[in-house]
C-alpha positions as MATLAB code, in Angstrom:
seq = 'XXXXXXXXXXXXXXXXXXXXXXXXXXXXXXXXXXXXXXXXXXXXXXXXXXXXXXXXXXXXXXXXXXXXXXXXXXXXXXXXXXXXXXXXXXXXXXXXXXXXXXXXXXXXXXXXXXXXXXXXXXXXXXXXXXXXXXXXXXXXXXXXXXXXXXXXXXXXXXXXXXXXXXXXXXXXXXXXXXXXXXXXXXXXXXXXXXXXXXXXXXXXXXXXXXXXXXXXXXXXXXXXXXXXXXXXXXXXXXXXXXXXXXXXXXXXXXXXXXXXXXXXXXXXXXXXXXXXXXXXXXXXXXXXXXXXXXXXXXXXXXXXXXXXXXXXXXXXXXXXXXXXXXXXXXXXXXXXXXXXXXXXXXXXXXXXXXXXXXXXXXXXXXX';
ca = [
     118.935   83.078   96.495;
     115.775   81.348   96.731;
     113.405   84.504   96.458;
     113.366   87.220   94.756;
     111.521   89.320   97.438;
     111.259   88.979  101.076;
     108.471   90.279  102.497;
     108.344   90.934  106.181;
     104.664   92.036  107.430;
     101.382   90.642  106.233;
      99.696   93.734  106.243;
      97.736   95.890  103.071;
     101.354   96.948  101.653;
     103.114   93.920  101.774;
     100.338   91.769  100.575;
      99.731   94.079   97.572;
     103.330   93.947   96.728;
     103.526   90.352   96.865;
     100.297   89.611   95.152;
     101.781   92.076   92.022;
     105.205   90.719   91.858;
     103.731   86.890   91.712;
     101.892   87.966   88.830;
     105.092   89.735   87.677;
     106.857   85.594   87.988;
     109.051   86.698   90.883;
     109.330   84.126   93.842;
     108.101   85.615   96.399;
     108.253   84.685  100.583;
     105.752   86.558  103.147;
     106.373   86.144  106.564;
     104.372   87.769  109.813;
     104.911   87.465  113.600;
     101.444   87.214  113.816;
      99.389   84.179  113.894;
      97.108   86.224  111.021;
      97.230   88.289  108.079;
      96.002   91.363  107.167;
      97.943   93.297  109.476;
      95.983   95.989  111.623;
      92.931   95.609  109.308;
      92.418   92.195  110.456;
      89.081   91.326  110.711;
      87.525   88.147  112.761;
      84.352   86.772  112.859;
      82.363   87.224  116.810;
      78.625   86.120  116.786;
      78.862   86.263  112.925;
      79.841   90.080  112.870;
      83.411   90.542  111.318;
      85.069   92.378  114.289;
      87.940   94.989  113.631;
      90.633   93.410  115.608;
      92.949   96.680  115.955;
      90.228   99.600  115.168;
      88.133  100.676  112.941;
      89.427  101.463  109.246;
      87.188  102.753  106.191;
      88.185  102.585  103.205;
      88.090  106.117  101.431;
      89.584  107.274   98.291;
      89.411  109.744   95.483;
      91.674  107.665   93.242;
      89.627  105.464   91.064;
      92.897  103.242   89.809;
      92.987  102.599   93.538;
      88.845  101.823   94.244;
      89.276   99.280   91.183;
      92.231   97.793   92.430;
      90.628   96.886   95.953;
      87.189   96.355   94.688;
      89.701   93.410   92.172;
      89.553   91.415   95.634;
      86.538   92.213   97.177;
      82.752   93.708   97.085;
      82.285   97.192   98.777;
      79.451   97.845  100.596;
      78.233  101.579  100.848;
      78.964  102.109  104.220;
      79.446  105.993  104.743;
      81.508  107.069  108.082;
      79.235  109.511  109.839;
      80.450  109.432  113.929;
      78.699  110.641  116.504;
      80.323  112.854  118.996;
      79.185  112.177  122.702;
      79.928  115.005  125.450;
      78.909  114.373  129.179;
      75.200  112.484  127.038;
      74.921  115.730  124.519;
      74.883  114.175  120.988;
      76.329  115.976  118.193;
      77.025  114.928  114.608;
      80.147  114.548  113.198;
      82.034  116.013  110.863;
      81.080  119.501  112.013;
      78.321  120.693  110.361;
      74.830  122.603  110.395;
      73.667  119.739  112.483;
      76.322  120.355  115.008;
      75.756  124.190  114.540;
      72.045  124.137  115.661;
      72.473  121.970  118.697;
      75.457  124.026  119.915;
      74.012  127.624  119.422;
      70.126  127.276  117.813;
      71.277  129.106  114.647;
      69.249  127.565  111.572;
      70.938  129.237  108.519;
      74.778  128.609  107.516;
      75.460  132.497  107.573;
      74.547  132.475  111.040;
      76.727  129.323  111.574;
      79.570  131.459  109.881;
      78.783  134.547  111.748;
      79.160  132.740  115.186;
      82.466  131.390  114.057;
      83.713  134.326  113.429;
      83.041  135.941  116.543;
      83.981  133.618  118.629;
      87.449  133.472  116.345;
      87.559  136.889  117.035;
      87.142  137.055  120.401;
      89.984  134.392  121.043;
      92.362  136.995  119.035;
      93.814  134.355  116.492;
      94.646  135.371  113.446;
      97.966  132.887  112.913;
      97.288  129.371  114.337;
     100.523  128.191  116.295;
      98.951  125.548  117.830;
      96.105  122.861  117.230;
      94.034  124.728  119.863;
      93.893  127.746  118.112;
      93.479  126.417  114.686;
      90.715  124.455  116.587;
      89.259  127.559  117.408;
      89.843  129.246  114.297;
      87.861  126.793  112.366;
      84.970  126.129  114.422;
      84.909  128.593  117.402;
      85.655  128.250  121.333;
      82.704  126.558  122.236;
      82.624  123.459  119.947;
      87.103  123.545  120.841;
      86.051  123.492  124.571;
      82.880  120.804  124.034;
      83.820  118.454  121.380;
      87.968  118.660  120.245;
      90.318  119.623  123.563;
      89.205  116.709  125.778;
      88.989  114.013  123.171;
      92.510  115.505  121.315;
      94.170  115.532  124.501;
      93.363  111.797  125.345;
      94.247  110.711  121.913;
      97.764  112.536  121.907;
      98.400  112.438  125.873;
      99.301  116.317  125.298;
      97.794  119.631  125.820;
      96.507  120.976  122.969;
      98.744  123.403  122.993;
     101.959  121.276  123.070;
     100.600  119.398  119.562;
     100.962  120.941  115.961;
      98.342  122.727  114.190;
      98.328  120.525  110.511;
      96.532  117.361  112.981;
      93.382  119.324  113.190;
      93.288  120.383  109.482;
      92.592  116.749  108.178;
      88.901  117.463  110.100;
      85.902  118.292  108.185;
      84.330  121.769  109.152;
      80.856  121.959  106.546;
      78.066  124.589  106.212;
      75.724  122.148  104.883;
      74.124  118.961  106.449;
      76.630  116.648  105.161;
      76.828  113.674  107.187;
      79.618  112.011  105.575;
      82.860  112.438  107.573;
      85.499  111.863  104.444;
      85.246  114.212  101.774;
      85.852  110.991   99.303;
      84.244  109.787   95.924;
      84.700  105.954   96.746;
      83.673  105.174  100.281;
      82.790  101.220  101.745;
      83.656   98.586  103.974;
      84.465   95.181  101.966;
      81.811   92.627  102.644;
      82.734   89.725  104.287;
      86.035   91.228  105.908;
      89.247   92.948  105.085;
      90.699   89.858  106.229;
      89.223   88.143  102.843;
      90.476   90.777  100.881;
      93.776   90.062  102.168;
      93.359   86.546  101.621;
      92.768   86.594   97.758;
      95.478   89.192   97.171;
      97.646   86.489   98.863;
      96.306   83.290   97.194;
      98.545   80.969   95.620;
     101.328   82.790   97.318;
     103.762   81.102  100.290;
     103.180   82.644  103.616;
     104.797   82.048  106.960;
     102.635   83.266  110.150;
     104.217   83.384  113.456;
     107.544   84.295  112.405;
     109.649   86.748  114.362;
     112.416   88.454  111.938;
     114.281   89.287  113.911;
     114.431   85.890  115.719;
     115.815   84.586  112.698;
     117.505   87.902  110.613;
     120.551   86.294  109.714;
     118.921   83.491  107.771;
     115.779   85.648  106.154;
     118.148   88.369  105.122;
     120.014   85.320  103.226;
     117.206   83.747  101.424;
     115.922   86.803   98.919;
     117.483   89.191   96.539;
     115.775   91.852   98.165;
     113.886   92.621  101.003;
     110.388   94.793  101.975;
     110.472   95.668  105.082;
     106.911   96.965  106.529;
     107.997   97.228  110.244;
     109.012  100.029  112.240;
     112.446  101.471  110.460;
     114.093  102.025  114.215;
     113.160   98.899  115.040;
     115.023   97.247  112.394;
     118.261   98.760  113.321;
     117.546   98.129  116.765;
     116.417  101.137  117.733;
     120.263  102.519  117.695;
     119.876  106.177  117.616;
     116.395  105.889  120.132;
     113.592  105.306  119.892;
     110.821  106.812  117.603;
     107.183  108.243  119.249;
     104.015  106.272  118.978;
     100.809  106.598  120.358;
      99.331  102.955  121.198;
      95.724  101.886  121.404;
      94.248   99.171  124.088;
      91.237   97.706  122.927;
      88.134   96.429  125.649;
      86.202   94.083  123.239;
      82.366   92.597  124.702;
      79.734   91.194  123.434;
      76.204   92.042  124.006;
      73.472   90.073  124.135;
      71.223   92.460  122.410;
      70.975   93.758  118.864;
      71.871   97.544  119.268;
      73.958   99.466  121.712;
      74.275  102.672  120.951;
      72.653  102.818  117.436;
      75.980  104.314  115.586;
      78.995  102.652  114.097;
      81.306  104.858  116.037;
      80.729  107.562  118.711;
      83.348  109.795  120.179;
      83.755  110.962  124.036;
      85.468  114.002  123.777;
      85.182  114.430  127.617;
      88.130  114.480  129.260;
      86.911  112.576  131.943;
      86.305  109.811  130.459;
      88.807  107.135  130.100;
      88.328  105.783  126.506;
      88.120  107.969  123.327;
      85.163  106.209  121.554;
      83.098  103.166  121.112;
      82.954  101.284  118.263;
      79.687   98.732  117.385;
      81.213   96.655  114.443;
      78.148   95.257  112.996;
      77.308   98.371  111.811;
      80.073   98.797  109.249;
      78.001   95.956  107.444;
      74.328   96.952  107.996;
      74.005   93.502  110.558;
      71.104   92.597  111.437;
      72.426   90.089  114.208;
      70.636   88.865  117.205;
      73.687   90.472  119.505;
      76.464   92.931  119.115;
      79.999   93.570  120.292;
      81.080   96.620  120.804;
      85.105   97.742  121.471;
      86.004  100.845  123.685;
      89.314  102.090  122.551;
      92.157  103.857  124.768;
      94.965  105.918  124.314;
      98.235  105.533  125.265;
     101.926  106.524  125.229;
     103.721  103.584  122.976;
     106.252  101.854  125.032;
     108.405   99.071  123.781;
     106.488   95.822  123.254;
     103.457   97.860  122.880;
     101.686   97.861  119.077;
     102.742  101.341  117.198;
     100.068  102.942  115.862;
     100.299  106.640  115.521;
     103.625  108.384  114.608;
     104.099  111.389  116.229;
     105.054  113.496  113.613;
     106.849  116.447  115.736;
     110.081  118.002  114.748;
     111.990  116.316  117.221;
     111.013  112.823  115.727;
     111.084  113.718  112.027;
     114.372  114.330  112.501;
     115.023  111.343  114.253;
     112.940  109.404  111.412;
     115.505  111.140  109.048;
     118.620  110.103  110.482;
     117.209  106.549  110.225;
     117.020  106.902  105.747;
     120.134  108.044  105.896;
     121.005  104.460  107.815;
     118.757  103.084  105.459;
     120.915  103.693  102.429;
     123.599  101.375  103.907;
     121.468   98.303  103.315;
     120.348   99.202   99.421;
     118.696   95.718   99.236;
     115.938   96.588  101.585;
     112.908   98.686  100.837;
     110.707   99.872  104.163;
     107.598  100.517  102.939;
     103.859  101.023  104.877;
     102.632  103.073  107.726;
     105.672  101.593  109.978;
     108.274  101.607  107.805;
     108.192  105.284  106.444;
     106.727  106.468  109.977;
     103.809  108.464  108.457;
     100.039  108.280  109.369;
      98.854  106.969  105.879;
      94.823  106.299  105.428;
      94.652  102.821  103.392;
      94.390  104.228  100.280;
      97.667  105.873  100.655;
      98.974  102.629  101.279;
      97.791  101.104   98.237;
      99.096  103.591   95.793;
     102.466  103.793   97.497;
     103.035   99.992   97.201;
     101.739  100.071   93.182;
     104.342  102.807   92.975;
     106.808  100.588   94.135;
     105.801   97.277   92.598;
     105.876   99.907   89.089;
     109.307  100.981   90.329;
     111.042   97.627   91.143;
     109.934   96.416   87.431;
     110.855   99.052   85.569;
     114.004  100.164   87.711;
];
């Protein structure tokens, strides 16, 4: 064999395990069908404002052993995710909060905020959540569900509300304070310069193939390492045999501007259901820019079809079991380890990412 590892994606998990088992002395080979690295948190520089290629990510974690880690490859700004919601030109803050509170019903204190809550929880006759609208309404009342959640949910998912699971909802902030800050998160930032840097130096030193199709050439990759990671999607590597896994996609509609400030925010929602995209994002505010124009991307949501990039699992019953059918495949090729967002079909925020492929570097050496 002429590597010890294999490593098939370019992305945060495969570059951190390659960058830790070169320092480790293994031979390692990183390959990508991409012309890039970096994955989906490839950034590229428009009009001197480093441009998230497929969406906005912030990084966010409570886990200082993982802040240190990223921060080993790259300066964090202090950039502090605070959206804006948008409905039909009303402007309301994001997470919810007392900001959000006053615009929607005038009330000032958080016991009022509470009180209106409750009522309106009340009202809808909840008092188990089966579904993400009522959880919806159960944490923050019918009128912010109806205003600022079912129209925006229901383009991201491409389902009613009531067809998608309660936990989605869960992960949002609901604050009586005037909190701003959407993650709940000791170590918060955007690295400057680019994720794609970051990426770079944990890959220096370290051979890397771009444009390379695995599966174009499987028989020969899956000869030429000891073992392989595998950071794709796990039905597509046994060709999609037992069907197909869910995704939601994203199309991006990039522009630039020739003026310094569109819309003043990072990112703001539309949660109307009419219309077409789900938010806006103005990059050059994830790095404080103070450029003489701006590009902005308008993101849209769609059901994943093949040749389409995955981006959301759709973490239903019906798929996890699906999902699970595919480890138990899995343990018929012992020399491969799927790994990332992709290849364990979970929604995993970057920091997730990172510990999971320390665990596994930690597990490989010591195993």
């Amino acid at each position: 064999m002429k590597y010890d590892y294999l490593i098939v994606g370019a992305g945060i998990y495969g570059a951190i395990f390659a960058c830790e088992m070169n320092k480790a002395g293994k031979k390692v080979l990183v390959i990508d069908k991409r012309d890039h690295i970096a994955g989906n948190i490839y950034t590229e520089s428009v009009e001197g404002i480093n441009v998230h290629k497929y969406g906005a990510h912030i990084f966010h974690t409570n886990d200082k052993k993982v802040w240190d880690y990223v921060n080993s490859f790259a300066d964090f700004n202090r950039y502090t995710n605070s959206p804006v919601a948008n409905y039909k030109g009303e402007l309301y803050s994001l997470p919810f909060n007392m900001y959000t509170f006053n615009k929607m019903w005038g009330v000032v204190t958080p016991e009022e905020a509470a009180a209106k809550i409750e009522s309106q929880r009340k009202e809808a006759g909840i008092t188990t959540p089966r579904n993400l609208e009522e959880q919806a309404i159960s944490l923050v009342g019918t009128d912010i569900y109806e205003k600022l959640i079912k129209g925006y949910t229901m383009k991201q998912w491409g389902r009613p509300c009531t067809e998608l699971p309660s936990f989605i909802i869960k992960r949002l902030p609901v604050r009586l304070t005037f909190d701003n800050n959407y993650f709940n998160a000791l170590y918060q930032g955007i690295p400057m310069g680019g994720y794609t840097k970051m990426v770079e130096n944990m890959l220096e030193g370290i051979e890397v193939r771009l444009g390379v199709d695995f599966f174009e050439n499987r028989d020969e990759l899956m000869s030429i390492a000891d073992k392989i990671v595998y950071t794709g999607a796990i039905d597509g590597f046994f060709d999609y045999k037992l069907g197909y896994l869910e995704y939601r996609s994203v199309r991006f509609e990039t522009e630039v501007l020739d003026k310094p400030n569109f819309q003043g925010n990072a990112v703001v929602n539309y949660t109307d259901s009419e219309t077409p995209f789900t938010r806006i994002i103005e990059h050059k505010f994830f790095e404080f820019g103070t450029q003489e124009k701006t590009v902005i991307s308008r993101e849209y949501s769609s059901e994943w079809k093949f040749g389409d990039e995955p981006y959301y699992p759709v973490n239903d019953d019906k798929n996890g079991e699906l999902y699970n059918a595919y480890v138990e495949l899995s343990k018929a090729v012992p020399n491969v380890i799927f790994g990332g967002r992709l290849g364990e079909y979970k929604y995993y925020d970057m920091d997730v990412v990172v510990g999971k492929a320390l665990s596994m570097v930690e597990a490989q050496l010591n195993g």
